[in-house]
Amino acid sequence: MKNGTEKDGMDLEKRLKRFALEIMKLCNEISHLSIAKEICKQLVRSGTSPGANYREARRARSNSEFIAKIGIIIQELDESMYWLELLVEGKIVLLHRIQHIHSEANELVAIFTTISKKTKFKLNK
């Protein structure tokens, strides 16, 4: 990992995997609804992508590659939050059902934004 400890990296990897599994579980429960099926296609893509991109980031060959992968993670988490919000605002899922998933995505965005900023700062020193 380019920034932080190896343990921190493993914890983030576990959080991202749990996040992906929660997204998959949610979509499995609601995909019988036609409109939810379409949203879930997008949500599963954006919700499972951060974990895969984080694995790639941890094996980055350069700081630039690492920062680029972290940027993709942030984008995908933000997109996931959008799809979750649509599920609630479209009255497909009740807020209390996805609140913890949305909160986790928001926390992960904050963490990866901090990692990106710290890495960029170290590069510019």
mmCIF file with all atom_site columns, C-alpha atoms in Angstrom:
data_model
loop_
_atom_site.group_PDB
_atom_site.id
_atom_site.type_symbol
_atom_site.label_atom_id
_atom_site.label_alt_id
_atom_site.label_comp_id
_atom_site.label_asym_id
_atom_site.label_entity_id
_atom_site.label_seq_id
_atom_site.pdbx_PDB_ins_code
_atom_site.Cartn_x
_atom_site.Cartn_y
_atom_site.Cartn_z
_atom_site.occupancy
_atom_site.B_iso_or_equiv
_atom_site.pdbx_formal_charge
_atom_site.auth_seq_id
_atom_site.auth_comp_id
_atom_site.auth_asym_id
_atom_site.auth_atom_id
_atom_site.pdbx_PDB_model_num
ATOM 1   C CA . MET A 1 1   ? 0.000   0.000   0.000   1.00 0.00 ? 1   MET A CA 1
ATOM 2   C CA . LYS A 1 2   ? 1.343   3.392   -0.957  1.00 0.00 ? 2   LYS A CA 1
ATOM 3   C CA . ASN A 1 3   ? -0.087  5.206   2.057   1.00 0.00 ? 3   ASN A CA 1
ATOM 4   C CA . GLY A 1 4   ? -0.723  3.777   5.528   1.00 0.00 ? 4   GLY A CA 1
ATOM 5   C CA . THR A 1 5   ? 0.032   0.402   7.012   1.00 0.00 ? 5   THR A CA 1
ATOM 6   C CA . GLU A 1 6   ? -0.515  -3.046  5.575   1.00 0.00 ? 6   GLU A CA 1
ATOM 7   C CA . LYS A 1 7   ? -3.131  -3.721  8.280   1.00 0.00 ? 7   LYS A CA 1
ATOM 8   C CA . ASP A 1 8   ? -5.036  -0.577  7.246   1.00 0.00 ? 8   ASP A CA 1
ATOM 9   C CA . GLY A 1 9   ? -4.989  -1.828  3.676   1.00 0.00 ? 9   GLY A CA 1
ATOM 10  C CA . MET A 1 10  ? -6.375  -5.218  4.639   1.00 0.00 ? 10  MET A CA 1
ATOM 11  C CA . ASP A 1 11  ? -9.093  -3.563  6.729   1.00 0.00 ? 11  ASP A CA 1
ATOM 12  C CA . LEU A 1 12  ? -10.107 -1.419  3.759   1.00 0.00 ? 12  LEU A CA 1
ATOM 13  C CA . GLU A 1 13  ? -10.094 -4.448  1.494   1.00 0.00 ? 13  GLU A CA 1
ATOM 14  C CA . LYS A 1 14  ? -12.412 -6.257  3.918   1.00 0.00 ? 14  LYS A CA 1
ATOM 15  C CA . ARG A 1 15  ? -14.718 -3.235  4.157   1.00 0.00 ? 15  ARG A CA 1
ATOM 16  C CA . LEU A 1 16  ? -14.931 -2.969  0.388   1.00 0.00 ? 16  LEU A CA 1
ATOM 17  C CA . LYS A 1 17  ? -15.722 -6.668  0.091   1.00 0.00 ? 17  LYS A CA 1
ATOM 18  C CA . ARG A 1 18  ? -18.441 -6.397  2.766   1.00 0.00 ? 18  ARG A CA 1
ATOM 19  C CA . PHE A 1 19  ? -19.826 -3.372  0.925   1.00 0.00 ? 19  PHE A CA 1
ATOM 20  C CA . ALA A 1 20  ? -19.949 -5.324  -2.345  1.00 0.00 ? 20  ALA A CA 1
ATOM 21  C CA . LEU A 1 21  ? -21.645 -8.267  -0.639  1.00 0.00 ? 21  LEU A CA 1
ATOM 22  C CA . GLU A 1 22  ? -24.281 -5.979  0.900   1.00 0.00 ? 22  GLU A CA 1
ATOM 23  C CA . ILE A 1 23  ? -24.997 -4.500  -2.537  1.00 0.00 ? 23  ILE A CA 1
ATOM 24  C CA . MET A 1 24  ? -25.295 -7.991  -4.015  1.00 0.00 ? 24  MET A CA 1
ATOM 25  C CA . LYS A 1 25  ? -27.617 -9.106  -1.208  1.00 0.00 ? 25  LYS A CA 1
ATOM 26  C CA . LEU A 1 26  ? -29.844 -6.043  -1.618  1.00 0.00 ? 26  LEU A CA 1
ATOM 27  C CA . CYS A 1 27  ? -30.106 -6.481  -5.368  1.00 0.00 ? 27  CYS A CA 1
ATOM 28  C CA . ASN A 1 28  ? -30.813 -10.173 -5.023  1.00 0.00 ? 28  ASN A CA 1
ATOM 29  C CA . GLU A 1 29  ? -33.761 -9.293  -2.771  1.00 0.00 ? 29  GLU A CA 1
ATOM 30  C CA . ILE A 1 30  ? -35.312 -6.669  -5.064  1.00 0.00 ? 30  ILE A CA 1
ATOM 31  C CA . SER A 1 31  ? -34.312 -7.712  -8.586  1.00 0.00 ? 31  SER A CA 1
ATOM 32  C CA . HIS A 1 32  ? -37.711 -9.347  -9.169  1.00 0.00 ? 32  HIS A CA 1
ATOM 33  C CA . LEU A 1 33  ? -39.095 -5.819  -9.678  1.00 0.00 ? 33  LEU A CA 1
ATOM 34  C CA . SER A 1 34  ? -38.554 -4.749  -13.289 1.00 0.00 ? 34  SER A CA 1
ATOM 35  C CA . ILE A 1 35  ? -37.307 -1.199  -12.575 1.00 0.00 ? 35  ILE A CA 1
ATOM 36  C CA . ALA A 1 36  ? -35.136 -2.415  -9.706  1.00 0.00 ? 36  ALA A CA 1
ATOM 37  C CA . LYS A 1 37  ? -33.552 -4.946  -12.053 1.00 0.00 ? 37  LYS A CA 1
ATOM 38  C CA . GLU A 1 38  ? -32.238 -2.160  -14.282 1.00 0.00 ? 38  GLU A CA 1
ATOM 39  C CA . ILE A 1 39  ? -30.958 -0.065  -11.389 1.00 0.00 ? 39  ILE A CA 1
ATOM 40  C CA . CYS A 1 40  ? -29.394 -3.119  -9.765  1.00 0.00 ? 40  CYS A CA 1
ATOM 41  C CA . LYS A 1 41  ? -27.392 -3.868  -12.905 1.00 0.00 ? 41  LYS A CA 1
ATOM 42  C CA . GLN A 1 42  ? -25.732 -0.486  -12.508 1.00 0.00 ? 42  GLN A CA 1
ATOM 43  C CA . LEU A 1 43  ? -25.505 -0.732  -8.721  1.00 0.00 ? 43  LEU A CA 1
ATOM 44  C CA . VAL A 1 44  ? -23.842 -4.140  -8.760  1.00 0.00 ? 44  VAL A CA 1
ATOM 45  C CA . ARG A 1 45  ? -21.249 -2.880  -11.254 1.00 0.00 ? 45  ARG A CA 1
ATOM 46  C CA . SER A 1 46  ? -20.453 0.260   -9.271  1.00 0.00 ? 46  SER A CA 1
ATOM 47  C CA . GLY A 1 47  ? -20.716 -1.438  -5.882  1.00 0.00 ? 47  GLY A CA 1
ATOM 48  C CA . THR A 1 48  ? -18.366 -4.315  -6.630  1.00 0.00 ? 48  THR A CA 1
ATOM 49  C CA . SER A 1 49  ? -15.821 -2.334  -8.625  1.00 0.00 ? 49  SER A CA 1
ATOM 50  C CA . PRO A 1 50  ? -14.172 -0.480  -5.682  1.00 0.00 ? 50  PRO A CA 1
ATOM 51  C CA . GLY A 1 51  ? -12.871 -3.695  -4.128  1.00 0.00 ? 51  GLY A CA 1
ATOM 52  C CA . ALA A 1 52  ? -11.318 -4.884  -7.373  1.00 0.00 ? 52  ALA A CA 1
ATOM 53  C CA . ASN A 1 53  ? -9.814  -1.463  -8.056  1.00 0.00 ? 53  ASN A CA 1
ATOM 54  C CA . TYR A 1 54  ? -8.398  -1.285  -4.540  1.00 0.00 ? 54  TYR A CA 1
ATOM 55  C CA . ARG A 1 55  ? -6.629  -4.600  -5.044  1.00 0.00 ? 55  ARG A CA 1
ATOM 56  C CA . GLU A 1 56  ? -5.141  -3.181  -8.230  1.00 0.00 ? 56  GLU A CA 1
ATOM 57  C CA . ALA A 1 57  ? -4.194  0.058   -6.466  1.00 0.00 ? 57  ALA A CA 1
ATOM 58  C CA . ARG A 1 58  ? -2.297  -1.835  -3.777  1.00 0.00 ? 58  ARG A CA 1
ATOM 59  C CA . ARG A 1 59  ? -0.215  -3.429  -6.524  1.00 0.00 ? 59  ARG A CA 1
ATOM 60  C CA . ALA A 1 60  ? 0.295   -0.199  -8.455  1.00 0.00 ? 60  ALA A CA 1
ATOM 61  C CA . ARG A 1 61  ? 3.647   0.210   -10.172 1.00 0.00 ? 61  ARG A CA 1
ATOM 62  C CA . SER A 1 62  ? 3.767   3.942   -9.506  1.00 0.00 ? 62  SER A CA 1
ATOM 63  C CA . ASN A 1 63  ? 2.228   6.593   -7.314  1.00 0.00 ? 63  ASN A CA 1
ATOM 64  C CA . SER A 1 64  ? 0.469   8.010   -10.383 1.00 0.00 ? 64  SER A CA 1
ATOM 65  C CA . GLU A 1 65  ? -1.150  4.645   -11.084 1.00 0.00 ? 65  GLU A CA 1
ATOM 66  C CA . PHE A 1 66  ? -2.102  4.352   -7.397  1.00 0.00 ? 66  PHE A CA 1
ATOM 67  C CA . ILE A 1 67  ? -3.738  7.800   -7.392  1.00 0.00 ? 67  ILE A CA 1
ATOM 68  C CA . ALA A 1 68  ? -5.623  7.020   -10.607 1.00 0.00 ? 68  ALA A CA 1
ATOM 69  C CA . LYS A 1 69  ? -7.041  3.797   -9.143  1.00 0.00 ? 69  LYS A CA 1
ATOM 70  C CA . ILE A 1 70  ? -8.045  5.586   -5.940  1.00 0.00 ? 70  ILE A CA 1
ATOM 71  C CA . GLY A 1 71  ? -9.866  8.141   -8.105  1.00 0.00 ? 71  GLY A CA 1
ATOM 72  C CA . ILE A 1 72  ? -11.814 5.342   -9.799  1.00 0.00 ? 72  ILE A CA 1
ATOM 73  C CA . ILE A 1 73  ? -12.732 3.909   -6.395  1.00 0.00 ? 73  ILE A CA 1
ATOM 74  C CA . ILE A 1 74  ? -14.109 7.278   -5.289  1.00 0.00 ? 74  ILE A CA 1
ATOM 75  C CA . GLN A 1 75  ? -16.129 7.642   -8.511  1.00 0.00 ? 75  GLN A CA 1
ATOM 76  C CA . GLU A 1 76  ? -17.611 4.155   -8.228  1.00 0.00 ? 76  GLU A CA 1
ATOM 77  C CA . LEU A 1 77  ? -18.563 4.609   -4.566  1.00 0.00 ? 77  LEU A CA 1
ATOM 78  C CA . ASP A 1 78  ? -20.199 7.939   -5.398  1.00 0.00 ? 78  ASP A CA 1
ATOM 79  C CA . GLU A 1 79  ? -22.100 6.315   -8.260  1.00 0.00 ? 79  GLU A CA 1
ATOM 80  C CA . SER A 1 80  ? -23.261 3.581   -5.885  1.00 0.00 ? 80  SER A CA 1
ATOM 81  C CA . MET A 1 81  ? -24.633 6.221   -3.535  1.00 0.00 ? 81  MET A CA 1
ATOM 82  C CA . TYR A 1 82  ? -26.563 7.717   -6.446  1.00 0.00 ? 82  TYR A CA 1
ATOM 83  C CA . TRP A 1 83  ? -28.217 4.387   -7.330  1.00 0.00 ? 83  TRP A CA 1
ATOM 84  C CA . LEU A 1 84  ? -29.046 3.740   -3.669  1.00 0.00 ? 84  LEU A CA 1
ATOM 85  C CA . GLU A 1 85  ? -30.653 7.189   -3.437  1.00 0.00 ? 85  GLU A CA 1
ATOM 86  C CA . LEU A 1 86  ? -32.721 6.450   -6.558  1.00 0.00 ? 86  LEU A CA 1
ATOM 87  C CA . LEU A 1 87  ? -33.978 3.222   -5.014  1.00 0.00 ? 87  LEU A CA 1
ATOM 88  C CA . VAL A 1 88  ? -35.199 5.151   -1.976  1.00 0.00 ? 88  VAL A CA 1
ATOM 89  C CA . GLU A 1 89  ? -36.556 8.202   -3.802  1.00 0.00 ? 89  GLU A CA 1
ATOM 90  C CA . GLY A 1 90  ? -38.272 5.929   -6.319  1.00 0.00 ? 90  GLY A CA 1
ATOM 91  C CA . LYS A 1 91  ? -39.954 4.179   -3.392  1.00 0.00 ? 91  LYS A CA 1
ATOM 92  C CA . ILE A 1 92  ? -38.483 0.824   -4.362  1.00 0.00 ? 92  ILE A CA 1
ATOM 93  C CA . VAL A 1 93  ? -36.613 0.385   -1.067  1.00 0.00 ? 93  VAL A CA 1
ATOM 94  C CA . LEU A 1 94  ? -37.234 1.956   2.323   1.00 0.00 ? 94  LEU A CA 1
ATOM 95  C CA . LEU A 1 95  ? -34.467 4.224   3.598   1.00 0.00 ? 95  LEU A CA 1
ATOM 96  C CA . HIS A 1 96  ? -33.873 2.169   6.743   1.00 0.00 ? 96  HIS A CA 1
ATOM 97  C CA . ARG A 1 97  ? -33.063 -0.865  4.537   1.00 0.00 ? 97  ARG A CA 1
ATOM 98  C CA . ILE A 1 98  ? -30.133 0.811   2.782   1.00 0.00 ? 98  ILE A CA 1
ATOM 99  C CA . GLN A 1 99  ? -29.064 3.529   5.231   1.00 0.00 ? 99  GLN A CA 1
ATOM 100 C CA . HIS A 1 100 ? -26.108 1.502   6.518   1.00 0.00 ? 100 HIS A CA 1
ATOM 101 C CA . ILE A 1 101 ? -24.919 0.738   2.968   1.00 0.00 ? 101 ILE A CA 1
ATOM 102 C CA . HIS A 1 102 ? -25.177 4.395   1.949   1.00 0.00 ? 102 HIS A CA 1
ATOM 103 C CA . SER A 1 103 ? -23.378 5.510   5.122   1.00 0.00 ? 103 SER A CA 1
ATOM 104 C CA . GLU A 1 104 ? -20.575 3.021   4.502   1.00 0.00 ? 104 GLU A CA 1
ATOM 105 C CA . ALA A 1 105 ? -20.148 4.279   0.938   1.00 0.00 ? 105 ALA A CA 1
ATOM 106 C CA . ASN A 1 106 ? -19.969 7.843   2.233   1.00 0.00 ? 106 ASN A CA 1
ATOM 107 C CA . GLU A 1 107 ? -17.350 6.901   4.850   1.00 0.00 ? 107 GLU A CA 1
ATOM 108 C CA . LEU A 1 108 ? -15.299 5.035   2.265   1.00 0.00 ? 108 LEU A CA 1
ATOM 109 C CA . VAL A 1 109 ? -15.394 8.046   -0.079  1.00 0.00 ? 109 VAL A CA 1
ATOM 110 C CA . ALA A 1 110 ? -14.027 10.202  2.752   1.00 0.00 ? 110 ALA A CA 1
ATOM 111 C CA . ILE A 1 111 ? -11.267 7.688   3.524   1.00 0.00 ? 111 ILE A CA 1
ATOM 112 C CA . PHE A 1 112 ? -10.169 7.316   -0.089  1.00 0.00 ? 112 PHE A CA 1
ATOM 113 C CA . THR A 1 113 ? -10.338 11.062  -0.672  1.00 0.00 ? 113 THR A CA 1
ATOM 114 C CA . THR A 1 114 ? -7.966  11.519  2.272   1.00 0.00 ? 114 THR A CA 1
ATOM 115 C CA . ILE A 1 115 ? -5.637  8.803   0.961   1.00 0.00 ? 115 ILE A CA 1
ATOM 116 C CA . SER A 1 116 ? -5.586  10.455  -2.451  1.00 0.00 ? 116 SER A CA 1
ATOM 117 C CA . LYS A 1 117 ? -4.874  13.911  -1.036  1.00 0.00 ? 117 LYS A CA 1
ATOM 118 C CA . LYS A 1 118 ? -2.092  12.640  1.258   1.00 0.00 ? 118 LYS A CA 1
ATOM 119 C CA . THR A 1 119 ? -0.458  10.714  -1.567  1.00 0.00 ? 119 THR A CA 1
ATOM 120 C CA . LYS A 1 120 ? -0.616  13.731  -3.886  1.00 0.00 ? 120 LYS A CA 1
ATOM 121 C CA . PHE A 1 121 ? 0.815   15.940  -1.123  1.00 0.00 ? 121 PHE A CA 1
ATOM 122 C CA . LYS A 1 122 ? 3.754   13.562  -0.582  1.00 0.00 ? 122 LYS A CA 1
ATOM 123 C CA . LEU A 1 123 ? 4.446   13.566  -4.310  1.00 0.00 ? 123 LEU A CA 1
ATOM 124 C CA . ASN A 1 124 ? 4.538   17.357  -4.439  1.00 0.00 ? 124 ASN A CA 1
ATOM 125 C CA . LYS A 1 125 ? 7.004   17.710  -1.558  1.00 0.00 ? 125 LYS A CA 1
#
